[in-house]
XYZ file of C-alpha atoms in Angstrom:
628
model
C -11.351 6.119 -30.087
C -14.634 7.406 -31.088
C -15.435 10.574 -29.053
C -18.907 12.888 -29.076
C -18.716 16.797 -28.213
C -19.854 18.212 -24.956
C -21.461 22.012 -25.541
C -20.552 24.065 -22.725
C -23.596 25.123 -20.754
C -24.636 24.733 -16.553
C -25.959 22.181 -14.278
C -26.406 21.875 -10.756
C -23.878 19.371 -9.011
C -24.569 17.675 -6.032
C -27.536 15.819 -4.224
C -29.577 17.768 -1.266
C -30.699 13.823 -0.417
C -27.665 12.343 -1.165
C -24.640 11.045 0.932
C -22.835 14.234 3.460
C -19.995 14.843 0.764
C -22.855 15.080 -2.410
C -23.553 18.297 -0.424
C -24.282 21.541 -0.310
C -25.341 21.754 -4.252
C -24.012 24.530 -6.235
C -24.617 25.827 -9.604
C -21.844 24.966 -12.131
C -20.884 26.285 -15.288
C -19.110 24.453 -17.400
C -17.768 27.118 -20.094
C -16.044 25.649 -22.636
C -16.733 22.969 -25.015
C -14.919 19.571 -25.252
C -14.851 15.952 -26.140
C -15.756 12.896 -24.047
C -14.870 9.306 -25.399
C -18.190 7.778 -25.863
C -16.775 4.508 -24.096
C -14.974 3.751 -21.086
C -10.807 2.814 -22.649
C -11.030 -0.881 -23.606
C -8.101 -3.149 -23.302
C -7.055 -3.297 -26.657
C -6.917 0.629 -26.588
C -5.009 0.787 -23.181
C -2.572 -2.291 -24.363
C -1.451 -0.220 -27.374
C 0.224 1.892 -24.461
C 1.242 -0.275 -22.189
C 1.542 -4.006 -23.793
C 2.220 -5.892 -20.216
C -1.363 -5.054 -18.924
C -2.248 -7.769 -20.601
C -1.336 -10.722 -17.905
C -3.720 -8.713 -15.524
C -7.058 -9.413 -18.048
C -8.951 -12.032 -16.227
C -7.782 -11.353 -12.897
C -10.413 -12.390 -10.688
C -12.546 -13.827 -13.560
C -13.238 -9.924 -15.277
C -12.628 -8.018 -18.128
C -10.465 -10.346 -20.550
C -11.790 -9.633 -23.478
C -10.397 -6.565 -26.474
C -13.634 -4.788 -25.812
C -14.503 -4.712 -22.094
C -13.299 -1.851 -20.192
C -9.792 -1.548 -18.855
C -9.833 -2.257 -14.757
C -6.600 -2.274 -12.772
C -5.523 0.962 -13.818
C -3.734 3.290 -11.201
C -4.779 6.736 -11.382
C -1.224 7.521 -12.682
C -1.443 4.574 -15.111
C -4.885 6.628 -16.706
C -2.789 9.919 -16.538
C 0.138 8.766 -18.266
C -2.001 7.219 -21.016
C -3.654 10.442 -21.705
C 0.004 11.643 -21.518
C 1.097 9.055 -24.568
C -2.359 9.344 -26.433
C -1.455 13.256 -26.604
C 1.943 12.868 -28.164
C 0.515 10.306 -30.359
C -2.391 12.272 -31.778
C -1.085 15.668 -31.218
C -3.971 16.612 -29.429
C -4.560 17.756 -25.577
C -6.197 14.441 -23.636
C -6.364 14.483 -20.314
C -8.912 12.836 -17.816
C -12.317 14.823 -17.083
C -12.718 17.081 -13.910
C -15.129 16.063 -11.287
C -17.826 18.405 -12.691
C -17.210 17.564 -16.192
C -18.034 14.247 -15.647
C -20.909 15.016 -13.707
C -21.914 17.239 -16.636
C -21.791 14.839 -18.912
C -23.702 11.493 -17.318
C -26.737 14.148 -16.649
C -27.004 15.135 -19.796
C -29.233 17.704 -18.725
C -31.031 15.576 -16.647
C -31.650 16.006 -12.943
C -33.230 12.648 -11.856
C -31.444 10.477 -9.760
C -29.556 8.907 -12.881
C -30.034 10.055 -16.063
C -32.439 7.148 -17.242
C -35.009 8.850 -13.982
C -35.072 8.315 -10.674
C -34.002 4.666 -11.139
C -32.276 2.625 -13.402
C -33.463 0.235 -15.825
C -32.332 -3.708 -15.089
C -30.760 -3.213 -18.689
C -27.757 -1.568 -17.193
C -27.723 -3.706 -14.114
C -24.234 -5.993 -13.814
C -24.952 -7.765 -10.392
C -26.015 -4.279 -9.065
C -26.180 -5.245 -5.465
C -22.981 -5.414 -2.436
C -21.386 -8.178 -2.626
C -17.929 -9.059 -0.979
C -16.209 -10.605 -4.092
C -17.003 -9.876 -7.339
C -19.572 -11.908 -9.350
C -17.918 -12.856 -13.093
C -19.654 -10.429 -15.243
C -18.603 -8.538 -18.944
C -17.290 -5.702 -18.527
C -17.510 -5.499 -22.521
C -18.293 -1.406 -23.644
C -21.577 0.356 -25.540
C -23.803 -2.607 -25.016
C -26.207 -0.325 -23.046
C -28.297 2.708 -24.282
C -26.049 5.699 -24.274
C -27.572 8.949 -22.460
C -28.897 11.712 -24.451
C -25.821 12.977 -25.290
C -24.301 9.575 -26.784
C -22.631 8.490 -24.167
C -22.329 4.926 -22.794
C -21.503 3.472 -19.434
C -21.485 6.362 -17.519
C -24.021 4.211 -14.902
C -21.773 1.029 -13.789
C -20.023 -1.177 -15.866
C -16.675 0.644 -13.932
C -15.973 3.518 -11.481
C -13.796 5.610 -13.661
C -11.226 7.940 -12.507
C -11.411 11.867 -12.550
C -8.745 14.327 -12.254
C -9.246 16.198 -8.997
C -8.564 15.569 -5.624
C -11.158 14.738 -3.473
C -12.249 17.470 -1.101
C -15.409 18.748 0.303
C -18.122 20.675 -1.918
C -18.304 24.749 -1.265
C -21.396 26.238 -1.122
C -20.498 29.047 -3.979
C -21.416 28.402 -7.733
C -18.410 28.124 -9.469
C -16.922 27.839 -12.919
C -15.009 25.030 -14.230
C -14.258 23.752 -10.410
C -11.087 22.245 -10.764
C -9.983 23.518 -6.879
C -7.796 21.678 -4.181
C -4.424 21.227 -4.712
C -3.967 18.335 -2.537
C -5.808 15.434 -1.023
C -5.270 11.913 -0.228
C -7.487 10.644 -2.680
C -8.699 11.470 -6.384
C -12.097 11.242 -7.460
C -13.720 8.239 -9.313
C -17.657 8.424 -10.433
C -20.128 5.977 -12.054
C -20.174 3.165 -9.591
C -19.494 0.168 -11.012
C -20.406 -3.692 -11.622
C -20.961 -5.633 -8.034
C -22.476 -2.773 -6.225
C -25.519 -1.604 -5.307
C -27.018 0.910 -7.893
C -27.117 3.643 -5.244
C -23.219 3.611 -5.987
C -23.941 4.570 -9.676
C -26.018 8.180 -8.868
C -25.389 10.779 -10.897
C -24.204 12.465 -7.817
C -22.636 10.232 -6.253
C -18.581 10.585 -4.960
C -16.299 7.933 -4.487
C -12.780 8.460 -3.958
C -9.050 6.097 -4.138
C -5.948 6.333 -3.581
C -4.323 6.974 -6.574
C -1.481 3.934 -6.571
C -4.735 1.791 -6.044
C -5.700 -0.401 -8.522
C -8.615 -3.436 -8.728
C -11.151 -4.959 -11.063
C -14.044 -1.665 -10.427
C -11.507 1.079 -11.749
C -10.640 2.099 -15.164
C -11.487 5.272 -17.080
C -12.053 7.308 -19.957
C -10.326 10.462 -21.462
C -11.800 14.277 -22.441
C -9.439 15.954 -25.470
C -9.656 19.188 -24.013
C -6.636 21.711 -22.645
C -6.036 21.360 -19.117
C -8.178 23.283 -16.866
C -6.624 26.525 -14.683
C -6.928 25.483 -10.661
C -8.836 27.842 -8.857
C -7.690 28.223 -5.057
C -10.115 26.575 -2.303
C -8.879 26.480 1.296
C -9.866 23.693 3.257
C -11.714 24.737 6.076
C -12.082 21.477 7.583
C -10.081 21.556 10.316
C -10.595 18.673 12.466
C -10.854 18.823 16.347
C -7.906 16.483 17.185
C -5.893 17.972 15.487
C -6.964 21.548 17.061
C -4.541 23.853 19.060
C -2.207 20.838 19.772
C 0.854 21.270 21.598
C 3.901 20.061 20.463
C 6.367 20.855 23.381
C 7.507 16.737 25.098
C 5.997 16.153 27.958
C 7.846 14.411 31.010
C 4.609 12.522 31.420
C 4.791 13.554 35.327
C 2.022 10.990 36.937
C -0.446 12.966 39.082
C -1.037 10.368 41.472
C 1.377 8.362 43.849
C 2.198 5.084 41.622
C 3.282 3.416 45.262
C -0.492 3.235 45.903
C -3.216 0.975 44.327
C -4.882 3.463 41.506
C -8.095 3.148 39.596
C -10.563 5.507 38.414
C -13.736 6.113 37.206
C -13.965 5.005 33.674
C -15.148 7.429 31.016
C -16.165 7.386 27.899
C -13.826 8.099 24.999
C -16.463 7.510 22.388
C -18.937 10.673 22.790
C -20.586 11.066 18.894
C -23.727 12.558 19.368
C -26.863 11.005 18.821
C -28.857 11.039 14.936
C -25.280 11.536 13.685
C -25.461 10.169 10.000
C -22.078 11.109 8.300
C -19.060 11.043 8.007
C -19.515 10.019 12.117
C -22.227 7.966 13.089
C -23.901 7.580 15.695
C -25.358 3.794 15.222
C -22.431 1.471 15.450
C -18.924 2.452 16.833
C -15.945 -0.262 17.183
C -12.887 -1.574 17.430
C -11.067 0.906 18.695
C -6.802 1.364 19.968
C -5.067 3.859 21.743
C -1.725 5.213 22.035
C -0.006 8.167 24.072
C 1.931 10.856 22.603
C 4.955 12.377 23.315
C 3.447 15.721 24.389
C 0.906 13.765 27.054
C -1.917 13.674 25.094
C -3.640 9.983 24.563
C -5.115 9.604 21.173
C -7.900 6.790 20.106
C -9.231 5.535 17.051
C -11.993 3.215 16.085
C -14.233 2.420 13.432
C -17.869 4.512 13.058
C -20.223 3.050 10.726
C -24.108 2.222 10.479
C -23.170 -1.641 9.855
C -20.048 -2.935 9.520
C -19.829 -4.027 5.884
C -21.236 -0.969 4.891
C -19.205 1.335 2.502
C -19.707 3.955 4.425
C -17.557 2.853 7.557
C -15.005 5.321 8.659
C -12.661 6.002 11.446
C -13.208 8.451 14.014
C -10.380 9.819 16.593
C -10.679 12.085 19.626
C -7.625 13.475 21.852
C -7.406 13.047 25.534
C -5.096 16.294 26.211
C -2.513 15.814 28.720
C -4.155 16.907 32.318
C -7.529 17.010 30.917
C -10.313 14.645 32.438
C -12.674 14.314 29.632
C -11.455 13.573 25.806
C -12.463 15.859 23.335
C -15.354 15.712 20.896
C -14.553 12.999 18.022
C -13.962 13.452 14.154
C -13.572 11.993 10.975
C -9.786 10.864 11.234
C -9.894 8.645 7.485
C -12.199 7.750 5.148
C -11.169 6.568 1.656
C -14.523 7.374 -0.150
C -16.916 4.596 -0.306
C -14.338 2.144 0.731
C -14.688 -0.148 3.690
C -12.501 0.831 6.418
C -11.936 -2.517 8.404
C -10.027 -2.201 10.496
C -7.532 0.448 12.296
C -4.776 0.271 14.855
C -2.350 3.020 16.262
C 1.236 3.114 17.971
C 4.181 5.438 18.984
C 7.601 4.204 18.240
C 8.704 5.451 21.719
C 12.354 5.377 20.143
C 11.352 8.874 19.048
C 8.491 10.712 18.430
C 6.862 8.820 14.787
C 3.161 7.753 15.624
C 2.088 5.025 13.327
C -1.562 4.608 11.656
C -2.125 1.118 10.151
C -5.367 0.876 8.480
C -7.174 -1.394 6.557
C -9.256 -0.693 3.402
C -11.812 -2.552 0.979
C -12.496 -2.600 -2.726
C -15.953 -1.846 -1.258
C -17.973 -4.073 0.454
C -17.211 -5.972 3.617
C -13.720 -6.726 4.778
C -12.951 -9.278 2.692
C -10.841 -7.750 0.250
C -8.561 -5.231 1.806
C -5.630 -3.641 1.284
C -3.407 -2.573 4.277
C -1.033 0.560 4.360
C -0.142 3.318 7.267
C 0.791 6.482 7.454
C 2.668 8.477 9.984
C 2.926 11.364 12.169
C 5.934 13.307 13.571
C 4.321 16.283 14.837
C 1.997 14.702 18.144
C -0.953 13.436 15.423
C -1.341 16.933 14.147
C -0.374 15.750 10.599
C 0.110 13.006 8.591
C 1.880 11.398 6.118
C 0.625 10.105 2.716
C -0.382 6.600 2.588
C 2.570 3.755 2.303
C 1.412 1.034 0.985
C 2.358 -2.683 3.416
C 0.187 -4.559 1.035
C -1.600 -2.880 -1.902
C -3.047 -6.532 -3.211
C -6.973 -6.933 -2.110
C -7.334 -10.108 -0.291
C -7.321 -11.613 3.331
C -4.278 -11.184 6.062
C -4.792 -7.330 5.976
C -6.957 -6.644 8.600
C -5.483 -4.760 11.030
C -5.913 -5.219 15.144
C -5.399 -3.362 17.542
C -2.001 -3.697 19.678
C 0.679 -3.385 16.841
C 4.083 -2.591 18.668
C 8.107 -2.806 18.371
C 10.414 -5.795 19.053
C 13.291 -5.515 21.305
C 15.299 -6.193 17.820
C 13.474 -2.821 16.448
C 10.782 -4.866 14.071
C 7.136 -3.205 13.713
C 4.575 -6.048 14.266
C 0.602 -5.578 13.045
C -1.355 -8.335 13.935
C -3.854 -8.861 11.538
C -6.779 -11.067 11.041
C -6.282 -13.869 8.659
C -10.174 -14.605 8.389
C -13.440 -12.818 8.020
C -15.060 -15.199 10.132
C -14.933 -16.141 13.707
C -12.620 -19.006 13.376
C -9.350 -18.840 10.797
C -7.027 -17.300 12.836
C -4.517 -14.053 12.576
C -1.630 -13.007 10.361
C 0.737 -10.517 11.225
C 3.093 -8.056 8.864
C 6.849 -7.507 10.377
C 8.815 -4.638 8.958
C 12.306 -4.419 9.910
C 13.022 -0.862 8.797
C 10.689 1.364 10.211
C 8.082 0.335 8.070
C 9.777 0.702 4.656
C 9.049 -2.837 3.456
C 7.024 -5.295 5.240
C 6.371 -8.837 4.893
C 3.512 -11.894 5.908
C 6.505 -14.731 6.871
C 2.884 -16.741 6.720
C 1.076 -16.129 3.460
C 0.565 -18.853 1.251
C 0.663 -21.687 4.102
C -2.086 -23.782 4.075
C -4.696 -23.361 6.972
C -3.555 -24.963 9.702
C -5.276 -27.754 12.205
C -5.455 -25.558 15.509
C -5.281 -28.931 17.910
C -2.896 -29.419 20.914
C 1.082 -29.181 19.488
C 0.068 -29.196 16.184
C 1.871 -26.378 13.996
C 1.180 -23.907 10.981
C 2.409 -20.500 9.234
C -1.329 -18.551 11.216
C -2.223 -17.246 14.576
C -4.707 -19.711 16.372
C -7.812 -17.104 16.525
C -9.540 -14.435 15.454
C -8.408 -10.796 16.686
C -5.382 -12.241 18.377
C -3.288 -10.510 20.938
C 0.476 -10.485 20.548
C 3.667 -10.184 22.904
C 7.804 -10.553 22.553
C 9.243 -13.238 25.420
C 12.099 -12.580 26.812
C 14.082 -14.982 24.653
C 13.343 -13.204 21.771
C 9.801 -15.276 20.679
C 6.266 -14.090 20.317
C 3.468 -15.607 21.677
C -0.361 -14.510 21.203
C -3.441 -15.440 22.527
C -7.033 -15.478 20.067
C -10.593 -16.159 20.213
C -11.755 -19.128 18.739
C -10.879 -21.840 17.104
C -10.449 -23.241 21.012
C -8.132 -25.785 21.852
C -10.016 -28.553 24.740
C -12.763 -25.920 25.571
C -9.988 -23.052 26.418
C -8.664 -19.679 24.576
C -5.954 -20.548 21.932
C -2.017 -19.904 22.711
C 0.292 -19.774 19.869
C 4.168 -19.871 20.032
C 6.254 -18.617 17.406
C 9.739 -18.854 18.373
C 11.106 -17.912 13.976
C 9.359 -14.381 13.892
C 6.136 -15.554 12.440
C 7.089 -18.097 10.414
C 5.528 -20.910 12.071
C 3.287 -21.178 14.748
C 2.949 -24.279 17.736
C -0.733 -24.339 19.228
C -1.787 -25.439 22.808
C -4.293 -24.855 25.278
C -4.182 -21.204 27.288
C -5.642 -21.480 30.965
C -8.015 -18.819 29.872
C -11.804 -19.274 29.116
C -12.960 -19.002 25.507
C -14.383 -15.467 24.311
C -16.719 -14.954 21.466
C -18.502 -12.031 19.237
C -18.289 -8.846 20.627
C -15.319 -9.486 22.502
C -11.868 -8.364 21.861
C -8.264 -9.416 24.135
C -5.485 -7.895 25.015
C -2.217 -9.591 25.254
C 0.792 -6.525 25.902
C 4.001 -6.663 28.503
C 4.012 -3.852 31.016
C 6.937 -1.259 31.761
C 7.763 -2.923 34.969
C 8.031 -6.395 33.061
C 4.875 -8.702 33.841
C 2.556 -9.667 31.027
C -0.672 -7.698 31.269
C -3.896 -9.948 30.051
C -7.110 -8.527 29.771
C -10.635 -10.471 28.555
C -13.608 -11.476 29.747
C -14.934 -14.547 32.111
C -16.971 -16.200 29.219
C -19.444 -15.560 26.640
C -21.051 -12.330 26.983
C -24.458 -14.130 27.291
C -23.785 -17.206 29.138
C -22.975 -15.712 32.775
C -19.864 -17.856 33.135
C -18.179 -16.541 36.203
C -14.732 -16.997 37.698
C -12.739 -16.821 41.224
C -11.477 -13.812 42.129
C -9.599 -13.092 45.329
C -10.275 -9.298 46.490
C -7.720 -7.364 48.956
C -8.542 -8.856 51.809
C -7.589 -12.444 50.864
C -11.443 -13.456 50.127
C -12.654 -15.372 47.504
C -15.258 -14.656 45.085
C -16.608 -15.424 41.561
C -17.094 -12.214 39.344
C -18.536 -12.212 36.146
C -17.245 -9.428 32.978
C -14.037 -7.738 32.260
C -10.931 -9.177 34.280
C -6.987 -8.692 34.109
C -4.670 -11.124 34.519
C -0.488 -10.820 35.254
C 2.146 -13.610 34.525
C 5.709 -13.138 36.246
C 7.303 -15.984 33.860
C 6.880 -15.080 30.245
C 3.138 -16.437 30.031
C 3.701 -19.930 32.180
C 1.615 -19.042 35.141
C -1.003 -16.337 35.586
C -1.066 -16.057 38.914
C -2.862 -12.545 39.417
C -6.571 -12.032 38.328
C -8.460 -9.126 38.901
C -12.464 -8.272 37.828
C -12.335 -4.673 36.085
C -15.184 -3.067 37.819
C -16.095 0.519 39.274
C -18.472 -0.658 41.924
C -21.662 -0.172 41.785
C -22.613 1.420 38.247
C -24.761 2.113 35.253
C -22.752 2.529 31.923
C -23.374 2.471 28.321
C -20.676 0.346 26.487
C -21.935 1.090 22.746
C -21.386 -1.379 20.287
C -22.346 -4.399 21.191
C -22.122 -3.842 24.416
C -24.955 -1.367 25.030
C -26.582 -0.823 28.577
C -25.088 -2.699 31.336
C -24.762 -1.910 35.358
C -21.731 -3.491 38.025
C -21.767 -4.493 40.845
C -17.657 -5.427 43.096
C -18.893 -8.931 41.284
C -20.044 -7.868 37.941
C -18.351 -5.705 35.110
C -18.743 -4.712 31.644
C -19.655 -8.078 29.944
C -18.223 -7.381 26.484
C -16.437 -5.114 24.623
C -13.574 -4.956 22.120
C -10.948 -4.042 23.787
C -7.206 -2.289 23.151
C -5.135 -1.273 25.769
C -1.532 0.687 26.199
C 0.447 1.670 29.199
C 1.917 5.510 29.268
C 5.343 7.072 30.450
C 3.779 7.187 34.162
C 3.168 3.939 33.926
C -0.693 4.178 34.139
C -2.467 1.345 32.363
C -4.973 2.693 29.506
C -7.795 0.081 28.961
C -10.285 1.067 26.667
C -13.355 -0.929 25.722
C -16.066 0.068 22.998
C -16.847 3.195 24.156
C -15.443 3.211 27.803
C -11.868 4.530 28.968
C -10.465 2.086 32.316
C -7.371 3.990 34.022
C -5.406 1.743 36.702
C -1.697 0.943 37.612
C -0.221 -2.096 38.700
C -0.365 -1.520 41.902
C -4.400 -1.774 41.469
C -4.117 -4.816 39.879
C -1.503 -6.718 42.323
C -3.969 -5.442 45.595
């Protein structure tokens, strides 16, 4: 392994234009001397270490050959190599720090990259996003090193570094090697299939460290291992300020005898111009949960567009007798990963709160991975990542409305697709979410006609219940069956599916269901009368007995496991002017007209209040309400 010394001298880290976490820029002294391989580790290097990487070259059409760069390394997999390499040199390897690397790809530059303030076409390897990969070589020192002789420190791979990720300080520092903990370590360089403002000098990406796929690999630094200074985090965010962890008896402050609805708010409040980590252009697909200490708790996705790599997810807190949520905040963000999509539950068994989330290679939603963590302590903390698939691909998509079988099984619905027709998937763990499993991968795509059957969901973004007798059924949007919503009955958890017609009208983009059985035992519905843009309407009898046709948001009730939906009431305030976000934006109601689109998520709390939640607005009602 051929590697060139790095004097020890400074360099200012970070990017005043750059992305949030590239900033505030600091001087950094780096103040001892050590050794960089010139290269990225090859596979023939790595396989001298660990022999049975080799049935992973080619995977996905890259990096086959002896001399291209290593890619599905873990970050433990690098670690441990620079582990063996030690013992079998007798020297100290170990992967660079964050600002060593940083150090090094300037080479005392302080351009954008360290070719200027763009880079030459030379080192481009289909530098643009992409959802899957292009087949490129990923072969080593084909490009003009930097001035300090090394090679590939601009694309060809991200390559992993041996911090965890955290937030810059403002103070200059010495050999930063600081926080103790994360959820994610560091990876630099950008990599082939990206767009070249992923391969800054500055620029910080971030994975979980059991992640592996065909961007990562990583070179090695012989050099002693660096003393930790001490950074606190100082991030605290606001939902998980000053919360209260005494159980609440959920006590309902109005009389649920009576017909209840109120005013809807919004739950979605990030202020305008905001450009990172929360945005304030595009904010999604959200879910919502109660707590055991009466607090409600959302989630949804914040991004400028929603391939972007810089989509996040954003939570606020509804505190128990409050009447406006709190600001938002970041709630996770894998660095420069695609966060599509997130959904939220309490096990009401006891107090774990579950956070399924999906999460890309990069680009789009194509390729995700799913995993979730969990809480114990009201959403204050959270566990690390578990992992319910780690391999990239479709199925993994999570929706909103995950919940628990009468048998005890965790159910995520996910979608199957990335399109609008394809249909869902869902994962089923029977142990608390130890080990999961997809009792439909690797069926072939169904026909989605009248009694036909296959191993997916009919629909996109699909809605999901338990019958009584112990079978699910769900309701999607599109792939229609004779011009009407989808119904799909599973009565072998999953396994296979039986399609038919719902009585329901067909929804389309910007429009989210929600299938969910309430506390006092009718199935709760809740969709829209059409198309957002085709003013489809439907009848509607109000309290009186009178019929109407509304137009927007309805609710719907079945007394016999999904046969008959007898009850169907518009979701509307009156008389209005609201902002829905999204793509929803500016819309005003009428007692005929509500909200005409919206993604919506839905759960009902201990007092048996009904929590409907749209884009960005919050619908409280009860039964009672609905049955009026």
């Amino acid at each position: 392994m051929e590697l060139v010394k790095i004097n020890s001298g400074s360099f200012v880290m970070g990017s005043e234009e750059g992305e949030y976490d590239e900033k505030p820029v600091r001087k950094v002294n780096i103040s001892n001397p050590f050794y960089m391989s010139s290269t990225p580790v090859t596979n023939v290097q790595y396989e001298q270490f660990d022999p049975h990487h080799r049935m992973l070259r080619g995977k996905r059409g890259l990096s086959s050959e002896d001399n291209e760069a290593v890619v599905y390394v873990s970050w433990y997999d690098a670690v441990a190599f620079t582990e063996w390499l030690s013992i079998k040199e007798g020297k100290p390897y170990r992967l660079p720090t964050e600002a060593e690397w940083e150090y090094a790809c300037r080479a005392g530059t302080e351009t954008l990259y360290n070719t200027g303030d763009s880079l030459p076409v030379i080192y481009h390897l289909n530098q643009r996003n992409v959802w899957y990969p292009k087949e490129v070589p990923l072969t080593v020192g084909k490009t003009p090193p930097n001035p300090w002789g090394l090679y590939n420190m601009h694309g060809l791979i991200e390559e992993w570094c041996l911090d965890w990720y955290g937030p810059y300080t403002g103070d200059d520092l010495t050999d930063p090697f600081a926080y103790h903990d994360s959820d994610f370590r560091v990876t630099r360089g950008g990599s082939h299939n990206t767009d070249p403002v992923f391969l800054r000098s500055a620029n910080r990406m971030g994975m979980i460290p059991e992640n592996k796929h065909f961007l990562t690999g990583f070179r090695v630094v012989q050099a002693e291992m660096p003393a930790r200074l001490t950074v606190e985090r100082e991030d605290v965010k606001k939902w998980a300020e000053q919360v209260i962890q005494s159980p609440s008896d959920w006590t309902s402050r109005v009389d649920m005898d009576e017909p209840y609805f109120s005013e809807p708010i919004y739950f979605q409040k990030i202020p305008s111009g905001s450009d990172g980590p929360l945005y304030s252009q595009h904010n999604h697909c959200p879910d919502i949960t109660p707590l055991p200490n009466g607090d409600l708790f959302a989630t949804w996705y914040t991004t400028v567009t929603e391939q972007g790599r810089e989509l996040a997810v954003a939570a606020s807190r509804l505190r128990s007798g409050a009447d406006e949520w709190d600001e938002p905040d970041l709630f996770y963000k894998v660095p420069d990963r695609n966060m599509h999509a997130t959904s939220i539950l309490w096990d009401r068994s006891g107090d774990r709160i579950y956070h399924f989330q999906g999460m890309a290679v990069s680009y789009g939603w194509g390729d995700l991975a799913l995993f979730m963590r969990t809480s114990e302590d009201n959403g204050l903390t959270w566990s690390k990542p578990h992992w319910i698939n780690h391999e990239h691909g479709l199925r993994n998509m999570p929706i909103a409305g995950a919940f628990k079988t009468s048998e005890g099984a965790i159910i995520v619905p996910c979608d199957a697709v990335t399109g609008m027709e394809g249909g869902s998937a869902i994962h089923i763990s029977t142990d608390d979410g130890i080990t999961w499993n997809d009792p439909g991968a690797g069926t072939p795509r169904p026909e989605f006609d009248e009694g036909k059957t296959g191993g997916t969901i009919a629909g996109i973004h699909a809605g999901l219940v338990e019958l009584k007798d112990g079978s699910l059924m769900a309701l999607g949007r599109g792939n229609n069956i004779n011009g009407y919503m989808p119904m799909s009955i599973s009565e072998d958890m999953g396994r296979s599916w039986t399609y038919s017609a719902s009585p329901f009208p067909p929804i389309g983009g910007g429009q989210r269901l929600v299938l969910m059985r309430l506390k006092e035992g009718p199935l709760f519905f809740a969709s829209f009368t059409g198309l957002h843009d085709d003013e489809k309407r439907m009848e509607f009898t109000d309290k009186e007995g009178n019929k109407y046709t509304g137009y927007g948001l309805f609710v719907a009730l079945s007394y016999d496991e999904g046969k008959t939906w007898p009850v169907r009431k518009l979701v509307t305030p009156g008389e209005g002017e609201f902002d829905g976000g999204a793509w929803t934006g500016e819309f005003v109601t009428d007692d005929a007209r509500a909200e005409p689109r919206g993604y919506l998520a839905a759960t009902q709390s201990p007092d048996n209040i009904i929590h409907l939640i749209s884009s960005r607005l919050h619908y409280r009602f009860n039964l009672a309400w609905i049955e009026e």
